[in-house]
mmCIF file of C-alpha atoms in Angstrom:
data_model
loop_
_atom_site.group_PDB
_atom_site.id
_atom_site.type_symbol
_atom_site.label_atom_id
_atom_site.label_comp_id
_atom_site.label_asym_id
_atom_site.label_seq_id
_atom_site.Cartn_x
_atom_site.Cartn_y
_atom_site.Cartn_z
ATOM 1 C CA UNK Y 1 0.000 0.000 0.000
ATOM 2 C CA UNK Y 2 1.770 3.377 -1.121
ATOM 3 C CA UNK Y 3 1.663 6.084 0.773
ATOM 4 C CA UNK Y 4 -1.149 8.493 0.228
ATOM 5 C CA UNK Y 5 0.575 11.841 -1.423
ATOM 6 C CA UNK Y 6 -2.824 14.356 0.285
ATOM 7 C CA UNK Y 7 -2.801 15.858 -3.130
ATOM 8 C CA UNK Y 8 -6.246 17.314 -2.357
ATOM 9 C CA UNK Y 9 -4.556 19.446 0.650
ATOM 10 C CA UNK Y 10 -5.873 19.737 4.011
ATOM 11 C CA UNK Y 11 -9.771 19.623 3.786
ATOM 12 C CA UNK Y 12 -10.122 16.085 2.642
ATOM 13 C CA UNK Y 13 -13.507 15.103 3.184
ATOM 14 C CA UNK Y 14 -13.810 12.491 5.791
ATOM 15 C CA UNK Y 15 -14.727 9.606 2.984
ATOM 16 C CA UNK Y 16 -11.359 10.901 1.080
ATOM 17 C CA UNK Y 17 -9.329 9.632 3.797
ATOM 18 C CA UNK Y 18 -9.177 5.543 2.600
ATOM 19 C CA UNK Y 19 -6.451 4.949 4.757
ATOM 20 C CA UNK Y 20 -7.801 6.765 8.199
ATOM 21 C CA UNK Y 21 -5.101 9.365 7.390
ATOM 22 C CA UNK Y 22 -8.119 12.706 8.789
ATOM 23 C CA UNK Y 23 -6.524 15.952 9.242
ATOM 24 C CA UNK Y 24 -8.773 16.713 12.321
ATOM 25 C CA UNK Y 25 -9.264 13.316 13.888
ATOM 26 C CA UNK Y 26 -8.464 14.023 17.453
ATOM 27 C CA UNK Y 27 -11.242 16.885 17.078
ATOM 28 C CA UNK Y 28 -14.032 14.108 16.647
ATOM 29 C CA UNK Y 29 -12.478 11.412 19.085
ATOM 30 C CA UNK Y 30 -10.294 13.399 21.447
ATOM 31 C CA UNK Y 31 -7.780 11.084 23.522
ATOM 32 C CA UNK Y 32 -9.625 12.107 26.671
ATOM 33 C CA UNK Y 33 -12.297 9.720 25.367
ATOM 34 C CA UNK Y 34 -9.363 6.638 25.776
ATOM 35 C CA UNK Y 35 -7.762 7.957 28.441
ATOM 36 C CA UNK Y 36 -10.924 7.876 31.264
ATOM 37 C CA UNK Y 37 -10.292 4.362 30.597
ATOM 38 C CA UNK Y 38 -7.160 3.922 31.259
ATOM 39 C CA UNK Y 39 -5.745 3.310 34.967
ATOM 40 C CA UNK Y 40 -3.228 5.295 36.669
ATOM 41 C CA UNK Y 41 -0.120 3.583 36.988
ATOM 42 C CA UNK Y 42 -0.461 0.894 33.738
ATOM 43 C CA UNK Y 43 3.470 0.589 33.250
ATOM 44 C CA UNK Y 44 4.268 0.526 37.051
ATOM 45 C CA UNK Y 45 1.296 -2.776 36.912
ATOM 46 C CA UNK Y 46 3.023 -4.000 33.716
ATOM 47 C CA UNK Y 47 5.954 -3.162 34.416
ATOM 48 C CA UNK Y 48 7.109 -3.734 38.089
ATOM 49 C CA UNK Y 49 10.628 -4.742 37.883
ATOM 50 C CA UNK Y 50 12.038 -3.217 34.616
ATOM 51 C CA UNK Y 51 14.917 -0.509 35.339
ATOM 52 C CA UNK Y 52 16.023 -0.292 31.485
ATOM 53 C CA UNK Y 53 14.145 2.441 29.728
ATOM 54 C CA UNK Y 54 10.397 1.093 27.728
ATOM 55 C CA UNK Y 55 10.031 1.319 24.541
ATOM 56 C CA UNK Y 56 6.944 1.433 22.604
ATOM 57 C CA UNK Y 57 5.308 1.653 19.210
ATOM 58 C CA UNK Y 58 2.364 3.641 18.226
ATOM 59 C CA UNK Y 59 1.155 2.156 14.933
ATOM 60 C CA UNK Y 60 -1.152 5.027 12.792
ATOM 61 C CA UNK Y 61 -0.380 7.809 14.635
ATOM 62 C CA UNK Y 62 -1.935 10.424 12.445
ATOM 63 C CA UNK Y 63 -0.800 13.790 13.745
ATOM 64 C CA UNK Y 64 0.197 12.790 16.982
ATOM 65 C CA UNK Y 65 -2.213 14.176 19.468
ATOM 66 C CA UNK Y 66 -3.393 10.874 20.857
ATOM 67 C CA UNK Y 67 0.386 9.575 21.166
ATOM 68 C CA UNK Y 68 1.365 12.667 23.127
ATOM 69 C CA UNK Y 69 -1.815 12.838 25.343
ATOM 70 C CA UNK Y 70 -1.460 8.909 25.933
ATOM 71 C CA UNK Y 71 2.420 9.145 26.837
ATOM 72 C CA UNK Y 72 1.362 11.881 29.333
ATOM 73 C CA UNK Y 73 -1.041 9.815 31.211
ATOM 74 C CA UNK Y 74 1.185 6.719 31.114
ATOM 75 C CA UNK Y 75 4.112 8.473 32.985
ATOM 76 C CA UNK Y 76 1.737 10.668 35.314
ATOM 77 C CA UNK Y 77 2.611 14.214 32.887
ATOM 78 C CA UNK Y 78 -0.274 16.808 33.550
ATOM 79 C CA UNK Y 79 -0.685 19.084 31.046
ATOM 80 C CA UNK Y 80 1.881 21.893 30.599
ATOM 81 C CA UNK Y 81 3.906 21.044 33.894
ATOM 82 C CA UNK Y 82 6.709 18.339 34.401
ATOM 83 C CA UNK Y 83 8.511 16.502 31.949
ATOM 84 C CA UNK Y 84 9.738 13.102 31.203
ATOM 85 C CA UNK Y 85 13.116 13.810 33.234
ATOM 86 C CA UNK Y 86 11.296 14.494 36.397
ATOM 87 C CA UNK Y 87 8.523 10.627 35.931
ATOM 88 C CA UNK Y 88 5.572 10.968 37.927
ATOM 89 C CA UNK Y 89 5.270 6.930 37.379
ATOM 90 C CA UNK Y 90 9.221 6.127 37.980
ATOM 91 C CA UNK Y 91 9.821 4.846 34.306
ATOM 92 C CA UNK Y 92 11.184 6.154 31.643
ATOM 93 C CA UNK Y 93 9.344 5.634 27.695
ATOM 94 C CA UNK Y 94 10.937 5.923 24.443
ATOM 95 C CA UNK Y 95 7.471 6.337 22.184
ATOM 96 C CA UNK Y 96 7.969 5.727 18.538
ATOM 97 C CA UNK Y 97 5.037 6.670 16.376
ATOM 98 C CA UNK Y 98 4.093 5.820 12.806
ATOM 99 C CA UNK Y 99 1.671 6.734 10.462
ATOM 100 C CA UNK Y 100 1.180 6.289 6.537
ATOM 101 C CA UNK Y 101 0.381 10.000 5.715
ATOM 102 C CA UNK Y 102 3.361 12.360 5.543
ATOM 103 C CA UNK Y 103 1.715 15.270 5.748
ATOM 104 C CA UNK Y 104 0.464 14.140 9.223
ATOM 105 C CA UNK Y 105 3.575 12.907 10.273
ATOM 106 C CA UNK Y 106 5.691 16.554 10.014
ATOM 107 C CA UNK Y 107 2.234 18.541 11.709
ATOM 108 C CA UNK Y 108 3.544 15.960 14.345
ATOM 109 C CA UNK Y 109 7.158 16.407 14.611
ATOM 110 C CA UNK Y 110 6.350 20.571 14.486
ATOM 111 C CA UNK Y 111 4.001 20.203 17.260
ATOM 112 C CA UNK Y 112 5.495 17.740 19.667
ATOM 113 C CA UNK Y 113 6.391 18.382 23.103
ATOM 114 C CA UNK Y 114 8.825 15.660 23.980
ATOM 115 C CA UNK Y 115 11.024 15.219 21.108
ATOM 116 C CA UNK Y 116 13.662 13.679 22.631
ATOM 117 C CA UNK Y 117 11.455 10.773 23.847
ATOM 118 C CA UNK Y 118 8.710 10.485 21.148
ATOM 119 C CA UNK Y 119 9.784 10.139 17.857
ATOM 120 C CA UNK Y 120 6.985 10.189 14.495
ATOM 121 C CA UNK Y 121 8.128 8.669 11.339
ATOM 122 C CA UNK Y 122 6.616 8.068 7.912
ATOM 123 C CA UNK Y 123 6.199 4.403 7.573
ATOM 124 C CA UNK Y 124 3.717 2.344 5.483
ATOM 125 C CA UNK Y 125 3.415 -0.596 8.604
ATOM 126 C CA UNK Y 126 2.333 -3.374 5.560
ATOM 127 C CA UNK Y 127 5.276 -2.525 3.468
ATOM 128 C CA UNK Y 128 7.759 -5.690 5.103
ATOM 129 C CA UNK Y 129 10.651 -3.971 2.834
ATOM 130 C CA UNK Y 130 10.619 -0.912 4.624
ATOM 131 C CA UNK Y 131 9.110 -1.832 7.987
ATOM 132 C CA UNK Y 132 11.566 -4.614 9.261
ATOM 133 C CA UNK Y 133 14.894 -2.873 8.610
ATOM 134 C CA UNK Y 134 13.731 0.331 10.424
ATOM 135 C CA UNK Y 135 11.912 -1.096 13.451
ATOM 136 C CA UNK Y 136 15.295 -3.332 13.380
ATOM 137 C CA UNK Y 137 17.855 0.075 13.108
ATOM 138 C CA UNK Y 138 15.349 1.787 16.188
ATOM 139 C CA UNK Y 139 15.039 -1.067 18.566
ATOM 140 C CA UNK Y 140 18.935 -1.916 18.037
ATOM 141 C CA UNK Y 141 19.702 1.434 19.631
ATOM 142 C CA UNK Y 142 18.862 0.694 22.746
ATOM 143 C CA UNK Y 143 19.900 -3.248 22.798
ATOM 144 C CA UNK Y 144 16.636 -4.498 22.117
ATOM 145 C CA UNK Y 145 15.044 -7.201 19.427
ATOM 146 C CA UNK Y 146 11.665 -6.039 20.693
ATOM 147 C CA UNK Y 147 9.425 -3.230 22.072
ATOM 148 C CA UNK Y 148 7.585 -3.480 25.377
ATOM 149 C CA UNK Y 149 4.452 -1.830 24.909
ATOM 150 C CA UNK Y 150 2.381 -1.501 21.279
ATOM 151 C CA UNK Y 151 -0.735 0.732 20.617
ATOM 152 C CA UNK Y 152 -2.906 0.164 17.579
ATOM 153 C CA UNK Y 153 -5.844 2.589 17.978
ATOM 154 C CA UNK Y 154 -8.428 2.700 15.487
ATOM 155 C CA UNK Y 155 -6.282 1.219 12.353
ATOM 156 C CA UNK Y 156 -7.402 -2.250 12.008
ATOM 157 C CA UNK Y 157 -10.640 -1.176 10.115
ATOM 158 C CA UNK Y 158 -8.150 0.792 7.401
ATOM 159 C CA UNK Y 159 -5.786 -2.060 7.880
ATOM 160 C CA UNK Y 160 -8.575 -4.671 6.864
ATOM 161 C CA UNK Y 161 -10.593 -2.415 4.049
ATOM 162 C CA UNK Y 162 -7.279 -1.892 1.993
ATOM 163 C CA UNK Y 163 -5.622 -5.752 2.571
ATOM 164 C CA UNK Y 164 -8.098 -7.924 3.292
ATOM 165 C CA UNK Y 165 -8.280 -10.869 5.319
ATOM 166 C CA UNK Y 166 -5.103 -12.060 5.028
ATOM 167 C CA UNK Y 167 -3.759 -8.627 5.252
ATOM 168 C CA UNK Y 168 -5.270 -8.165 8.727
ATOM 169 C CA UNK Y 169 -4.000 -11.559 9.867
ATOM 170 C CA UNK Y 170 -0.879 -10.691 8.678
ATOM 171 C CA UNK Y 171 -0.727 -7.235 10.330
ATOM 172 C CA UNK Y 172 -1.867 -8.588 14.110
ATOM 173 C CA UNK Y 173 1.003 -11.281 13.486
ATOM 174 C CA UNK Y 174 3.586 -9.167 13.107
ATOM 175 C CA UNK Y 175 2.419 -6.417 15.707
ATOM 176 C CA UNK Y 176 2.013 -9.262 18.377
ATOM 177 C CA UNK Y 177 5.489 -10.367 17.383
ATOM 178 C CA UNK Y 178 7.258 -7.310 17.757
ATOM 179 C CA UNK Y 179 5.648 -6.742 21.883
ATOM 180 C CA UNK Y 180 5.418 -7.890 25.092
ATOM 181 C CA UNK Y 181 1.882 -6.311 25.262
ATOM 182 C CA UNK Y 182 -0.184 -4.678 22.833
ATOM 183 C CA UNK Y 183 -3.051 -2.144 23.201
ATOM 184 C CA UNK Y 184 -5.362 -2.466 20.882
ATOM 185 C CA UNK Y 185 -8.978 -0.758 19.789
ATOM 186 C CA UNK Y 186 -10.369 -2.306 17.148
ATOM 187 C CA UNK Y 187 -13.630 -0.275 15.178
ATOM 188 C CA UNK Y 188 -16.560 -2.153 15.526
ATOM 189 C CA UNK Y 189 -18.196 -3.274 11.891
ATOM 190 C CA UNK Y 190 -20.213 -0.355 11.393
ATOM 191 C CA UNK Y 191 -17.378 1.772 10.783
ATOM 192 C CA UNK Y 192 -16.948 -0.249 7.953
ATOM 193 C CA UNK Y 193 -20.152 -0.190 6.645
ATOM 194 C CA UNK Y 194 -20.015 3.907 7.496
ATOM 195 C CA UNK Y 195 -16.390 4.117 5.383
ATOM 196 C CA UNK Y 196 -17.756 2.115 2.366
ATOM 197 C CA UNK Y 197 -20.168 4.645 2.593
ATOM 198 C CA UNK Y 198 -18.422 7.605 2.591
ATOM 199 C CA UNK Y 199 -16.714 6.452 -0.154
ATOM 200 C CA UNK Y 200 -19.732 5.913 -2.581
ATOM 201 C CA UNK Y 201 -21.306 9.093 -1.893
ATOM 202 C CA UNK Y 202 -18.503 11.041 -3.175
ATOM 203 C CA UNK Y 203 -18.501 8.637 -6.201
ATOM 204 C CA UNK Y 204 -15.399 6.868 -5.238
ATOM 205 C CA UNK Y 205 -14.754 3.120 -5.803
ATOM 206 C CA UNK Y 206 -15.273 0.976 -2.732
ATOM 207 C CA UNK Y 207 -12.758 -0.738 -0.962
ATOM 208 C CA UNK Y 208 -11.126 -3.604 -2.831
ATOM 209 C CA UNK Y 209 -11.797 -6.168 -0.002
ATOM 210 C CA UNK Y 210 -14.609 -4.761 1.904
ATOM 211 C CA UNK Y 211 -17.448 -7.193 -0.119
ATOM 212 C CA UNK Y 212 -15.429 -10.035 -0.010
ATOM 213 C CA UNK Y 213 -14.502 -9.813 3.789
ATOM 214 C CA UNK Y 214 -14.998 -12.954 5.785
ATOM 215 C CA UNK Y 215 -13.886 -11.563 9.057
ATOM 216 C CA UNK Y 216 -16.898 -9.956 10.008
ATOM 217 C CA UNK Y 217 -19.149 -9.121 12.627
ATOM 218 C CA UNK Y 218 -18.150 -8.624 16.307
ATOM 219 C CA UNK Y 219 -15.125 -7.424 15.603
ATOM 220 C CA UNK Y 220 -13.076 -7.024 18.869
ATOM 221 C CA UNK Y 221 -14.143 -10.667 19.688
ATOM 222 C CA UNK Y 222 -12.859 -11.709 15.666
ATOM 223 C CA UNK Y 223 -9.835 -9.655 16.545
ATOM 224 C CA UNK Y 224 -9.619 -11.383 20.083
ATOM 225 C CA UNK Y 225 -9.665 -14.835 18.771
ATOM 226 C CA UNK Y 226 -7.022 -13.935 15.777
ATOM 227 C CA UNK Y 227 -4.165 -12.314 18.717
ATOM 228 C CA UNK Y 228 -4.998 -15.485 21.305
ATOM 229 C CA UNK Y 229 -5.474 -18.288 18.938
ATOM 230 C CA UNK Y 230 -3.084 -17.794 16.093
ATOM 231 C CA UNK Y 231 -0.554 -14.731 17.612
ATOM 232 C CA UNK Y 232 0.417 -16.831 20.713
ATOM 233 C CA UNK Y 233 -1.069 -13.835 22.698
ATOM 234 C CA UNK Y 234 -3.904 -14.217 25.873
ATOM 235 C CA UNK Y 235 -6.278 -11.473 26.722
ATOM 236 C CA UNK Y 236 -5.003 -9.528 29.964
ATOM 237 C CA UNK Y 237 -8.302 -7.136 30.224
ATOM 238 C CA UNK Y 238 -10.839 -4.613 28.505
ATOM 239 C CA UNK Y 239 -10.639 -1.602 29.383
ATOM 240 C CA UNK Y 240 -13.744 -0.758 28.867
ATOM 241 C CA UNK Y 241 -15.534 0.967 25.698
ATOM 242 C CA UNK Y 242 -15.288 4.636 24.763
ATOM 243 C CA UNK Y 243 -18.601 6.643 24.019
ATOM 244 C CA UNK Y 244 -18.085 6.227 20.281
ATOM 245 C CA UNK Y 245 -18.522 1.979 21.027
ATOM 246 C CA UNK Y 246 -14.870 1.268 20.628
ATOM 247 C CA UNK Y 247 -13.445 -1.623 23.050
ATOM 248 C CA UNK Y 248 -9.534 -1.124 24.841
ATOM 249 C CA UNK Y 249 -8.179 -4.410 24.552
ATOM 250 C CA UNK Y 250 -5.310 -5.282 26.458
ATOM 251 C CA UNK Y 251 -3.097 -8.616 25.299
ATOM 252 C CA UNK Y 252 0.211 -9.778 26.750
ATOM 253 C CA UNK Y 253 2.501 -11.972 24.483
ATOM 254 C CA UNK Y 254 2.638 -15.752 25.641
ATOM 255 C CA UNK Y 255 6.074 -15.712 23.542
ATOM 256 C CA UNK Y 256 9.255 -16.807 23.779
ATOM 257 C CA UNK Y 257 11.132 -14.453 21.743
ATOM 258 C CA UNK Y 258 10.618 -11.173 24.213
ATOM 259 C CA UNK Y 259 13.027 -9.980 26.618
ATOM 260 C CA UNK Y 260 12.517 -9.464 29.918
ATOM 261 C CA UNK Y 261 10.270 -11.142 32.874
ATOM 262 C CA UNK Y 262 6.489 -11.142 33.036
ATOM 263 C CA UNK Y 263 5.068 -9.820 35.219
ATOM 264 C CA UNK Y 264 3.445 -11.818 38.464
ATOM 265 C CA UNK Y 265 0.267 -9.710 38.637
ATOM 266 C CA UNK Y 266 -2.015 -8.225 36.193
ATOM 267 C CA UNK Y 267 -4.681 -6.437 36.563
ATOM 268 C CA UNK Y 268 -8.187 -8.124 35.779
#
């Protein structure tokens, strides 16, 4: 999938955005709307023993408003006071961020806060060519094969509409494989249904896959059974479901091939 070039500029209509890539979209599901969800203290839970640094990856980042607001609340950060050198939470997080759209990625780099610790790249997640050597060259700067920590927030719809079946198998494979624990909110079907028809109103073509889809339905429980039965992943919790009907899925990786201990308690 190549990356979209946002030739139309900066007022794409919502149903012009095939790949999620919306220049607004934290002004129609703010983070605040994830992060009343979200526990105080998640890394210190998930976390207990680690002293090295965490890394994690923040796959579709769009502009970056969600990755900054959710690395705040994950280290304790209120708004406009403290910083990551003085941790609320006691850990430090490297936070790299990646999104398909350009254009979204540098209103992203202008506009964040931590640049030393969050980092937003241009990177097409499905392209293996591109994906492997640079998650590779950033996790071998620290000593690491793996990250800690994943998020995937509202991309497996795109993911699935513009790959397919197989496609979204193959994506939650390789995110499960590169994390200890992934956070995950999958769009319920009738986003699809809503983006197919976005798409036809302004005249577009539909989706390539979306007729032919056989993973259907329920799709946090589809998505559930896909991480735990094939991805070598169990489900640690749900976090609950934000007003706009979207489940936060917590998984930790039953793996082999990640670094570090488990932790002994989780919470339920």
């Amino acid at each position: 999938m190549a990356a979209p070039t946002n030739e139309e500029g900066p007022t794409l209509e919502p149903g012009a955005a095939p790949y999620g890539n919306f220049p607004n979209y934290s002004r129609f599901h703010p983070p605040e709307g994830r992060l009343r969800l979200l526990p105080g203290g998640l890394l210190r839970q998930l976390f207990p023993s680690d002293a090295r640094p965490l890394l994690g990856l923040d796959v579709g980042c769009n502009s970056g408003e969600l990755s900054v607001a959710l690395y705040r609340h994950l280290l304790g950060l209120q708004e406009g006071k403290g910083s990551p050198e003085q941790l609320a939470d006691g850990k430090d997080l490297y936070l790299l961020c990646c999104d398909i759209d350009p254009v979204l990625i540098e209103r992203a780099q202008q506009s964040s806060p931590f640049p030393n610790f969050i980092s937003f790249v241009n990177l097409d997640i499905m392209d293996s060519t591109s994906r492997e050597p640079f998650l590779s060259s950033y996790l071998s700067r620290f000593g690491r094969s793996t990250f800690d920590i994943s998020f995937c927030m509202s991309v497996t719809m795109w993911i699935h509409l513009n790959h397919g079946d197989r496609g979204l198998v193959e994506f939650l494979a390789f995110l499960s494989s590169q994390c200890r624990y992934l956070l995950i909110e999958p769009q319920p079907w009738k986003c699809y249904r809503a983006a197919a028809r976005r798409l036809r109103k302004l005249g577009r073509n539909d989706f390539d896959h979306f007729r032919s889809l056989a993973i259907n339905g329920d799709m946090a429980e589809r998505i559930t059974q896909i991480l735990t039965r094939d991805c070598t992943m169990e489900l640690v919790c749900c976090f609950g479901s934000t007003s706009w009907d979207r489940s936060l899925l917590l998984f930790k990786s039953n793996g082999s091939n990640h670094e570090g201990r488990e932790p002994s308690e989780q919470q339920q």
